[in-house]
Short mmCIF file of C-alpha atoms and ligand atoms in Angstrom, two decimals:
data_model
loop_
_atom_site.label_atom_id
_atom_site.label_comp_id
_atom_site.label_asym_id
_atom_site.label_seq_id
_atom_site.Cartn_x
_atom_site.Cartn_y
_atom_site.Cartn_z
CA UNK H 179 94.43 114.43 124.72
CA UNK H 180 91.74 116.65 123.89
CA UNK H 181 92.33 117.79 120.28
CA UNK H 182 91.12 121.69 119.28
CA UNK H 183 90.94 123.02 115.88
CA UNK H 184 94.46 125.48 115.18
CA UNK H 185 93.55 127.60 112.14
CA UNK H 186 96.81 128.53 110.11
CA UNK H 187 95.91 130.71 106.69
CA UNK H 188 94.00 128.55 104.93
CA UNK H 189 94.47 125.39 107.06
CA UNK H 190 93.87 123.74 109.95
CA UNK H 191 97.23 122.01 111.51
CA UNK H 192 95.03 119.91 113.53
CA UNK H 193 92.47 117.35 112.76
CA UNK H 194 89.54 115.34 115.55
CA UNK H 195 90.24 111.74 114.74
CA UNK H 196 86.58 110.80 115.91
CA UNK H 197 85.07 113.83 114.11
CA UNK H 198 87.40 112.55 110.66
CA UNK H 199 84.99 109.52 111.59
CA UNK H 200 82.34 110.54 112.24
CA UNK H 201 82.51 112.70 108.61
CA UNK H 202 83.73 109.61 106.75
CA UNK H 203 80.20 107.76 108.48
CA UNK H 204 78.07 110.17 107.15
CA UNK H 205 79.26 110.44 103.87
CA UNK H 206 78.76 105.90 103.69
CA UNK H 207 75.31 107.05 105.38
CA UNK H 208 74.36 109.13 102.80
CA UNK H 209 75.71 107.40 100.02
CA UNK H 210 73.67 103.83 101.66
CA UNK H 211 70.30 105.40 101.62
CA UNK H 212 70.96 106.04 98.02
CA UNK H 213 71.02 102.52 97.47
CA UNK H 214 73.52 100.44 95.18
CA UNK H 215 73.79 100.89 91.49
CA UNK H 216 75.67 99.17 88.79
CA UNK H 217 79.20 100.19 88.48
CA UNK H 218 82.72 99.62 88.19
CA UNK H 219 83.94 97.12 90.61
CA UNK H 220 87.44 97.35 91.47
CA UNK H 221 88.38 101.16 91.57
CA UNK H 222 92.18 102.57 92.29
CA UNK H 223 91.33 106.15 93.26
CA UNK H 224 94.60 108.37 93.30
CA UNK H 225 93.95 110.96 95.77
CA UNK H 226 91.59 109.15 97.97
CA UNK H 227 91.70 110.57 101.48
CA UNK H 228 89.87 114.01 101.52
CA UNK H 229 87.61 116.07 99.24
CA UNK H 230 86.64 114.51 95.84
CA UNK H 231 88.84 111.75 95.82
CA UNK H 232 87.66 110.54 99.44
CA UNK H 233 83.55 110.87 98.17
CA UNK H 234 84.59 109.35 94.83
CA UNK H 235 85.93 105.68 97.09
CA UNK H 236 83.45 105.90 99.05
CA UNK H 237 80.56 106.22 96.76
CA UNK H 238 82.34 103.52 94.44
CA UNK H 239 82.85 101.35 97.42
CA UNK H 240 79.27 101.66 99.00
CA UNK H 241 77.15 102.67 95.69
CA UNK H 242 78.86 100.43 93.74
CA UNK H 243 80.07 97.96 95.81
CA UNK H 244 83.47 98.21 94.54
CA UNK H 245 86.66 96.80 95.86
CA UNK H 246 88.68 100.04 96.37
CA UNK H 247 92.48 100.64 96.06
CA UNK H 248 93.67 104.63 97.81
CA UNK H 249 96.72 106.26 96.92
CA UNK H 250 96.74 109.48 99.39
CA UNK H 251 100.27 111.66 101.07
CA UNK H 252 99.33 111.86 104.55
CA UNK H 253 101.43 112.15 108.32
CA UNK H 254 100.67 109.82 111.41
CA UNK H 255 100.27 111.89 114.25
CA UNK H 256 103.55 111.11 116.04
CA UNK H 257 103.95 112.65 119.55
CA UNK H 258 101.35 115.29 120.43
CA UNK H 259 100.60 116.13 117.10
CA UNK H 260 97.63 114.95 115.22
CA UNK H 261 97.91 113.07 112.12
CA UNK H 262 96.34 114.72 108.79
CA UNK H 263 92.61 114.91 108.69
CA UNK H 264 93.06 112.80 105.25
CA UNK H 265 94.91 110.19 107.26
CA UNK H 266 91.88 109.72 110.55
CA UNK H 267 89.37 109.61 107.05
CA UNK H 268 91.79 106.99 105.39
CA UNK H 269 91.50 104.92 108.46
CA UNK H 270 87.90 105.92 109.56
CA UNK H 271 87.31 104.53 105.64
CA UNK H 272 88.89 101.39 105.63
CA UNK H 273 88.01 100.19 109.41
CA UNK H 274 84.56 100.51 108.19
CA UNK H 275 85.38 98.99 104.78
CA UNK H 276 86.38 96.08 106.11
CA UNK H 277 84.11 95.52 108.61
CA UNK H 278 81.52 96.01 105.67
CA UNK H 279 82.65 92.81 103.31
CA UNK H 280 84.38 95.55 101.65
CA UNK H 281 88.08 95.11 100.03
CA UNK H 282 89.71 98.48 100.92
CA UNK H 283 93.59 99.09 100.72
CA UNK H 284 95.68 102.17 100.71
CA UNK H 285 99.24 103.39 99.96
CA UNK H 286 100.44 106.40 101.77
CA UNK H 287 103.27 107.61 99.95
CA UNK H 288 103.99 110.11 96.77
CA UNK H 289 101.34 109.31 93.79
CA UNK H 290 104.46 111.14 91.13
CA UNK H 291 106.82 108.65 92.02
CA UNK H 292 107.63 105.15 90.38
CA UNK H 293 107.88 103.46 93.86
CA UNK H 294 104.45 104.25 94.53
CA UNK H 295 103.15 102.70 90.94
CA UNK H 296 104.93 99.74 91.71
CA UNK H 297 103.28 98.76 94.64
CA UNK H 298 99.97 99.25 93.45
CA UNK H 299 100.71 97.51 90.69
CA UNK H 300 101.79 94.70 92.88
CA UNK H 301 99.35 94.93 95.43
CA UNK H 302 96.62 94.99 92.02
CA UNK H 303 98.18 91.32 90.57
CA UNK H 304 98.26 90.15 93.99
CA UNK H 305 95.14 90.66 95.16
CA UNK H 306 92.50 92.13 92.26
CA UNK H 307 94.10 91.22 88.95
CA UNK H 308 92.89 94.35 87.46
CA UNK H 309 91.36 97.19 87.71
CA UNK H 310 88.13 98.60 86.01
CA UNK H 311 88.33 102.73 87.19
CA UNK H 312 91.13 104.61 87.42
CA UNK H 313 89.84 107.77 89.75
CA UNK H 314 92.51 110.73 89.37
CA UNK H 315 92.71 112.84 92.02
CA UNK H 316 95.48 114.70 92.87
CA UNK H 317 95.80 117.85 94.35
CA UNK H 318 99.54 118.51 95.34
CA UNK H 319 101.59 121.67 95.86
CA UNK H 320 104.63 119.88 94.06
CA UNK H 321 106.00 116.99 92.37
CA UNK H 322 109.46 115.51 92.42
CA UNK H 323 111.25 114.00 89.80
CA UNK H 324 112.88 110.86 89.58
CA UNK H 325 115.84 112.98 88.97
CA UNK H 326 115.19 115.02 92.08
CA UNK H 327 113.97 117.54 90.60
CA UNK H 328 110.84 119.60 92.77
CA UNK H 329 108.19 121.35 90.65
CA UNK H 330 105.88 124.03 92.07
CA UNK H 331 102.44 124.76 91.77
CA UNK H 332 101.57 128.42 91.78
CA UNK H 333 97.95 130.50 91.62
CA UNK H 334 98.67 133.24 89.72
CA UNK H 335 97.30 134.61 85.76
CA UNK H 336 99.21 134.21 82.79
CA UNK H 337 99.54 136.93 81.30
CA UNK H 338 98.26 140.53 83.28
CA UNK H 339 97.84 141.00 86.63
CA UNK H 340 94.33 140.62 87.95
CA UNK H 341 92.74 142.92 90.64
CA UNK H 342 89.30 142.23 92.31
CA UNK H 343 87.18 141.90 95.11
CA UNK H 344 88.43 139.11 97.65
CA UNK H 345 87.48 137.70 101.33
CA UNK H 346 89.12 138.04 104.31
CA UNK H 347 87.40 134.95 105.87
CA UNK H 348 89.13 135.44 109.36
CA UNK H 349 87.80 138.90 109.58
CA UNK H 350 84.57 138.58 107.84
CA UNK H 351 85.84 141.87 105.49
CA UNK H 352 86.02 142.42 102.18
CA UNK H 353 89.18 143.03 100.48
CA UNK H 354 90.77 143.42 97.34
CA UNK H 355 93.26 140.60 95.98
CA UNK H 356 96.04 141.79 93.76
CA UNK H 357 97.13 138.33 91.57
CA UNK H 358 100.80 138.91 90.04
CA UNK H 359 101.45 136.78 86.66
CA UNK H 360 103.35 133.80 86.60
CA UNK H 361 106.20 133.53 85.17
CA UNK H 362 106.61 131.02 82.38
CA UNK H 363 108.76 128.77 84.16
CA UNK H 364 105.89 129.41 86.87
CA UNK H 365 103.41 128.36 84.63
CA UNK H 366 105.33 125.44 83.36
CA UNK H 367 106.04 123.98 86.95
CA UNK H 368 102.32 124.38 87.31
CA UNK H 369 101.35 121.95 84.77
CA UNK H 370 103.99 119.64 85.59
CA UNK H 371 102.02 119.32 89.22
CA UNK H 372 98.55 119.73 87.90
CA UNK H 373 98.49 119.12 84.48
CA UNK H 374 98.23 115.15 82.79
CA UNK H 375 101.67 114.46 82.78
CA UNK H 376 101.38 111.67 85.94
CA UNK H 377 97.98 110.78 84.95
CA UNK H 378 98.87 109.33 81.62
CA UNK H 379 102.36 107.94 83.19
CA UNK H 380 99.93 106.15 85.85
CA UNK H 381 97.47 104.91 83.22
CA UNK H 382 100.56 103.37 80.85
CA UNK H 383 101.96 102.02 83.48
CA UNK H 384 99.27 99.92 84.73
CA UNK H 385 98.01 99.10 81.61
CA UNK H 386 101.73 97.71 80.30
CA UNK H 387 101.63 95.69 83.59
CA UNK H 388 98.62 94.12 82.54
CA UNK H 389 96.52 95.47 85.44
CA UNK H 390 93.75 97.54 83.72
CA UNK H 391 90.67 95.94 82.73
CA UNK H 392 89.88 96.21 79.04
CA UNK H 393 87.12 98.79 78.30
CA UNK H 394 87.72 100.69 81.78
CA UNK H 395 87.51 104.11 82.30
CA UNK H 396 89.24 106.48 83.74
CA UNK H 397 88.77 110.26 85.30
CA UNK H 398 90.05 113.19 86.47
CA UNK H 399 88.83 116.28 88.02
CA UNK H 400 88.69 120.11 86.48
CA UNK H 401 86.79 123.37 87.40
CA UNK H 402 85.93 125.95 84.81
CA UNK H 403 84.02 128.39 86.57
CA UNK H 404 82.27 131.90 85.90
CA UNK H 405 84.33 134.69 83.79
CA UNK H 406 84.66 136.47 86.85
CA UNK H 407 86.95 133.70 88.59
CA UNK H 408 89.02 133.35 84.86
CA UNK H 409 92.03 135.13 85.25
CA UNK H 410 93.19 133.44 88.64
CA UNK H 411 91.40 130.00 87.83
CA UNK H 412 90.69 128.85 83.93
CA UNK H 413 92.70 131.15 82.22
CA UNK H 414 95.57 131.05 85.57
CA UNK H 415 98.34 128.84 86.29
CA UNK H 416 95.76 126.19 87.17
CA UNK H 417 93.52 126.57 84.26
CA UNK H 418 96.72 125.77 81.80
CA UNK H 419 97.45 122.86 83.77
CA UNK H 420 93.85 121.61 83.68
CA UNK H 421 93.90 122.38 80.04
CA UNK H 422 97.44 119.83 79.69
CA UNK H 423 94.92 117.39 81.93
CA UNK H 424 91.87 118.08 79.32
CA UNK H 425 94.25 117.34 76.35
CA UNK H 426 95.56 113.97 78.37
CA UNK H 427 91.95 112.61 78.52
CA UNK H 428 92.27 112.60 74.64
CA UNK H 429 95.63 111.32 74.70
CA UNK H 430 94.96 108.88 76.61
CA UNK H 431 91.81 107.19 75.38
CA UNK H 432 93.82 107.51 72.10
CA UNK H 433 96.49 105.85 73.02
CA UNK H 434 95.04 103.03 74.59
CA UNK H 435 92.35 102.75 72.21
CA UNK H 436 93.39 98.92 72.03
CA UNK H 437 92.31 98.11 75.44
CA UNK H 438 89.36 100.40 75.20
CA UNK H 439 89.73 102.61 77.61
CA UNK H 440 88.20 105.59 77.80
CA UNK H 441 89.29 108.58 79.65
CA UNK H 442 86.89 111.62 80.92
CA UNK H 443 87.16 114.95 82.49
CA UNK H 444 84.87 115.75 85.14
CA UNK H 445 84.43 119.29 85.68
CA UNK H 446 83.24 119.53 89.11
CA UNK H 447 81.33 122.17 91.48
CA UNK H 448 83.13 124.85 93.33
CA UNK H 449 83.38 123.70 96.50
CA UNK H 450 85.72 124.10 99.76
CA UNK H 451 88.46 121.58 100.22
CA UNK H 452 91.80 121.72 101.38
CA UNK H 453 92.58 122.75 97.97
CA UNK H 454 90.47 125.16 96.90
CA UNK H 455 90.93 127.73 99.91
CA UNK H 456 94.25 128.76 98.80
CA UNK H 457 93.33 130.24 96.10
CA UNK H 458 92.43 133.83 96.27
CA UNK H 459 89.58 135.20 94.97
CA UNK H 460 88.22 132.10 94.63
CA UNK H 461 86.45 131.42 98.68
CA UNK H 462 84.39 135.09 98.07
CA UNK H 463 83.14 133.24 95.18
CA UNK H 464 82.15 130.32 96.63
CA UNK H 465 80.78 132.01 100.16
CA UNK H 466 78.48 133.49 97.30
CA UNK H 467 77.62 130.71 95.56
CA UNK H 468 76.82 128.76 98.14
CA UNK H 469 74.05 131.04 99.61
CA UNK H 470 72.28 131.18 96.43
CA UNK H 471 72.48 127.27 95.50
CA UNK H 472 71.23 127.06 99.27
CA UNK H 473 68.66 129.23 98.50
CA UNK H 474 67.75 127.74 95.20
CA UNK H 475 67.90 123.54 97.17
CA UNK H 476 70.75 123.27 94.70
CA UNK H 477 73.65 123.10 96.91
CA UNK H 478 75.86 119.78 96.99
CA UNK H 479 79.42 118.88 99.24
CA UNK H 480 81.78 116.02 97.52
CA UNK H 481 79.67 113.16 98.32
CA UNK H 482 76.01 114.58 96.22
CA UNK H 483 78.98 115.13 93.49
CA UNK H 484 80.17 112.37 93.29
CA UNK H 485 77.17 110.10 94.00
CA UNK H 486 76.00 112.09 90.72
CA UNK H 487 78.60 111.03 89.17
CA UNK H 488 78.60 107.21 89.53
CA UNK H 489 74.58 107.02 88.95
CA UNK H 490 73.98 109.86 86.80
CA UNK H 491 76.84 110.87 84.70
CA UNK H 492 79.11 107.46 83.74
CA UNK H 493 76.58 105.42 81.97
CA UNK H 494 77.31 102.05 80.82
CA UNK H 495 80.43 101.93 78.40
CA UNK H 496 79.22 105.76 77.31
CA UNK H 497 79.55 108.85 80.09
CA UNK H 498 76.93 111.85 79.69
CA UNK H 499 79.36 114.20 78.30
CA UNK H 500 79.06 117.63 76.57
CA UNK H 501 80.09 118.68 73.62
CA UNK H 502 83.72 118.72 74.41
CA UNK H 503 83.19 115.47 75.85
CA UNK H 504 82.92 116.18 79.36
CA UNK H 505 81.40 115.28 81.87
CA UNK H 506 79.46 118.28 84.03
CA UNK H 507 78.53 117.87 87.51
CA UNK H 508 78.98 122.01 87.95
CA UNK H 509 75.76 121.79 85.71
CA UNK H 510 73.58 123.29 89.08
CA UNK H 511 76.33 125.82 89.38
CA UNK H 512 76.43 127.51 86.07
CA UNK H 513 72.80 127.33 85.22
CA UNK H 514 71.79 131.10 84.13
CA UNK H 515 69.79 131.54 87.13
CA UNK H 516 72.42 131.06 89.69
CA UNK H 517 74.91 132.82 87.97
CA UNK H 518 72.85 135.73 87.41
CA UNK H 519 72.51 136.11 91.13
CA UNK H 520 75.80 135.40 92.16
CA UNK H 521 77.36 137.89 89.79
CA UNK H 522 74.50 140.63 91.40
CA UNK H 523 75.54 139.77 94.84
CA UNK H 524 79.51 140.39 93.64
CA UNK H 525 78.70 143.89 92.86
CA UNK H 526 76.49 144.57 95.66
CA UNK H 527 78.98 143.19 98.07
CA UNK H 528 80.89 144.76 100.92
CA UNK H 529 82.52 144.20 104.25
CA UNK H 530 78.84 145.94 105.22
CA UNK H 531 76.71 143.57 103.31
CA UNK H 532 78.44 140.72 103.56
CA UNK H 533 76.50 138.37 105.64
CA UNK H 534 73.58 138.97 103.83
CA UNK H 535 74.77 137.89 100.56
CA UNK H 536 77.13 135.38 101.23
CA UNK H 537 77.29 132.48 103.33
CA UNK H 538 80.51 132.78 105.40
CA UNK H 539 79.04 130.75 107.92
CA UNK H 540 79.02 127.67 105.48
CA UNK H 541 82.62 128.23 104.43
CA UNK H 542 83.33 127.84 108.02
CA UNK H 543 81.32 124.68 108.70
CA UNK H 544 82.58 122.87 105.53
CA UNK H 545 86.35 124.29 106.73
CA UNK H 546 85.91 122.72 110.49
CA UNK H 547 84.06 119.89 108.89
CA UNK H 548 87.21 119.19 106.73
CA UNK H 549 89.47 118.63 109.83
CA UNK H 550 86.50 116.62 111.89
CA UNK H 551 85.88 119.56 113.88
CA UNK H 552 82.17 121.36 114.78
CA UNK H 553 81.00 118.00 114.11
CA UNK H 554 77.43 117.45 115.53
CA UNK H 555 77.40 114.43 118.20
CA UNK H 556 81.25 114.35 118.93
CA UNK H 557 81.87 115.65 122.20
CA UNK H 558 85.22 117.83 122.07
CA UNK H 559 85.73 118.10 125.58
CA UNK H 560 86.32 114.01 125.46
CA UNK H 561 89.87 113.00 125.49
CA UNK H 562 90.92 110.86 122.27
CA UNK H 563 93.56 108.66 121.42
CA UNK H 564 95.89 110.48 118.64
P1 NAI M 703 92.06 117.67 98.33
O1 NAI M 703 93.19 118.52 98.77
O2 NAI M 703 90.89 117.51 99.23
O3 NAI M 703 92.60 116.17 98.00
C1 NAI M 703 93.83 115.92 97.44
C2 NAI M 703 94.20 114.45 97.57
O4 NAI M 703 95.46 114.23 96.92
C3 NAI M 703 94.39 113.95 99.01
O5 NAI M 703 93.92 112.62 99.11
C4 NAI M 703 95.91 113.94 99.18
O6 NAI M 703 96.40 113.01 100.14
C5 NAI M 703 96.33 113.54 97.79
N1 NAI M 703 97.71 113.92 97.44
C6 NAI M 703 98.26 115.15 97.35
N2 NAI M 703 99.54 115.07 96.97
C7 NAI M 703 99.81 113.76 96.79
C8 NAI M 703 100.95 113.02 96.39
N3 NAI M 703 102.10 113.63 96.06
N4 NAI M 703 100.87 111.67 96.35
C9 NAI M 703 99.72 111.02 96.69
N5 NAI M 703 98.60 111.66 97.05
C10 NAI M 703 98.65 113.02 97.10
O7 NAI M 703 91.62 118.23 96.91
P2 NAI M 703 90.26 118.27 96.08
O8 NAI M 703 89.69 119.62 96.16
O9 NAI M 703 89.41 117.09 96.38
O10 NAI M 703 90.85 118.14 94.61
C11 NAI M 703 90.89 116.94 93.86
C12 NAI M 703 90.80 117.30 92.40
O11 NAI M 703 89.53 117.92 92.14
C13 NAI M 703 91.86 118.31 91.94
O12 NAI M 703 92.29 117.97 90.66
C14 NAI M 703 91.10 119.62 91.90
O13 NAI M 703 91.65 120.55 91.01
C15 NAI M 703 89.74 119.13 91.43
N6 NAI M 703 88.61 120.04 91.67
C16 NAI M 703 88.43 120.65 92.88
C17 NAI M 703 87.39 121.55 93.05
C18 NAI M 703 87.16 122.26 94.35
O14 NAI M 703 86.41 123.22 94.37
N7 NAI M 703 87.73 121.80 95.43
C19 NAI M 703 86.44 121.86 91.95
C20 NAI M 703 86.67 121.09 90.77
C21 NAI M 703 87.75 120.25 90.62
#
């Protein structure tokens, strides 16, 4: 079948399985010529099939050279539908994994529930005996209970409503995005989803099974952002749960002091993912941003992130951290003279202006990109095997 791109909103219901590949290849390219460094060496990363959590195996894996364990929620392709794009990377990933010397196993199933921890938990005893790095990546639209109860992220503010300038990507126009507040059960449901809740329930578990290393670390991802992007993102819905996620890296290092392990926030760059297009405001930003760090030669995808991560930022027993002890990899992204531009290009910019002071293009590359489409060397017009 020859597989086309189908743009929904902010997704794409249909991914390449040879451009998934061939994405998955150059990321392991990229993070090869980088050479190996010393590192954790048997990694669980929950969240492991796209965006950060996807660069953050596969640098561990091939900087490292780090057994790797995925936890991801992905669909086959079953008929004439395509599977996720996270499930063609999954498999891209661990075909070449293994072929590599490389241990690589995944679970697809839901990272909340107990099931899920169970079987990694087994499959850890059975074929790793512990773990060293606990990678938390999660970015779901809702968690279910053990009780059956469902929990919903939402992207709103907490408190007023927000009004600013916003992108219609489709249409290349800009608009203005009018952000309700959340209600507090909203807000609540929120941080169920995104906050640390599931982290530290993942991190007890395996360390009361025995299956955590002594003196391993663990981390999970957070965005803070410019003032401008506050109301809908660090002061938002999502910012309260990523503040319940900040507090949980305490918690947790605290309360598994005995074992030494120590738990860090990462706050990473701005950067288009399956996740991050859904939230309004937010893609104007970034089509922003990324012209100037372009500009500037400061501009970095998932895989520069988190290659930075495992050889700049984790340090032996102590991570680079700031004074709130975290870790900052949006460090190129906040420095004064990038945000000094980007906030002159927001008030400059209009539907008129627009493709000179943003990079809409590069949204739309790293968009296709995400789903293996636009993909330079795959050859679309090729039937391929679902
Ligand atoms: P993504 O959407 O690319 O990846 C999410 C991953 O979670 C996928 O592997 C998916 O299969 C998995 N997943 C979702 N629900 C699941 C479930 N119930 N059970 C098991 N696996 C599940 O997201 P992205 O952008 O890589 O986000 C990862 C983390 O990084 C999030 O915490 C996000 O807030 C954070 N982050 C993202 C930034 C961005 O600009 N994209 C910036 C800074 C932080």
């Amino acid at each position: 079948m020859v597989v086309e791109p189908k743009v929904r909103d902010f997704i794409c219901t249909t991914a390449h399985p040879i451009g998934c590949r061939e994405n998955v290849k150059q990321q392991i390219a990229y993070t090869k010529k980088l050479g190996t460094v010393d590192g954790p060496k048997k990694v669980l990363v929950i969240g492991s099939s796209t965006g950060y959590g996807l660069a953050s195996r596969i640098t561990a894996a091939y900087g490292c050279q780090a057994a790797t364990l995925g936890v991801m929620f992905e669909r086959a392709a079953s008929g004439k539908r395509t599977a996720t794009a996270g499930w063609y990377n999954n498999l891209a990933f661990e075909q070449q994994a293994q072929q590599d010397g490389l241990y690589a196993k995944t679970i697809n199933g839901d990272a909340f529930s107990q099931e899920v921890k169970d079987q990694i938990i087994q499959i850890i005893r059975q074929d790793l005996g512990q773990v060293d790095m606990v990678v938390y990546s999660l970015a779901a639209p809702r968690r279910t209970m053990a009780d059956g109860t469902v929990y919903r992220s939402v992207l709103k503010t907490v408190g007023e409503e927000f009004k600013n300038k916003n992108l219609d990507l489709k249409n290349r126009q800009v608009t203005e995005a009018c952000i309700p507040p959340a209600s507090e059960e909203e807000i609540e449901a929120t941080v169920k989803v995104m906050g640390g809740e599931d982290w530290m329930d993942w991190m007890k578990a395996l360390a009361e099974a025995g299956v955590l290393a002594s003196n391993s670390i663990t981390v999970a991802y957070s965005y803070i952002g410019p003032a401008l992007t506050h109301p809908i993102y660090y002061n938002g819905t999502i910012g309260m749960a990523k503040k319940h996620l900040y507090q949980t890296s305490i918690d947790i290092t605290e309360q598994l002091r005995d074992l030494g392990v120590k738990a860090y926030i990462s706050v990473n760059k701005a950067l288009v993912t399956q996740a991050s297009a859904a939230i309004p405001v937010v893609p104007l930003y970034i089509t922003i941003l990324y012209k100037v760090m372009k500009e500037k030669g400061l501009h970095e995808g998932c895989i520069e992130q988190m290659n930075r991560l495992f050889r700049e930022k984790l340090g032996k027993g102590n991570a680079v951290v700031d004074s709130d002890n975290q870790i900052r990899l949006d460090d190129y992204e906040m420095k004064p003279e990038i945000q000094q531009e980007v906030m002159k290009y927001w008030d400059e910019i209009s539907s008129e202006t627009i493709d000179q002071m943003a990079d809409v293009d590069g949204y739309w590359e790293d968009f296709y990109h995400m789903f293996g489409f636009q993909i330079d060397g795959v050859d679309y017009t090729q039937d391929v095997e679902l």
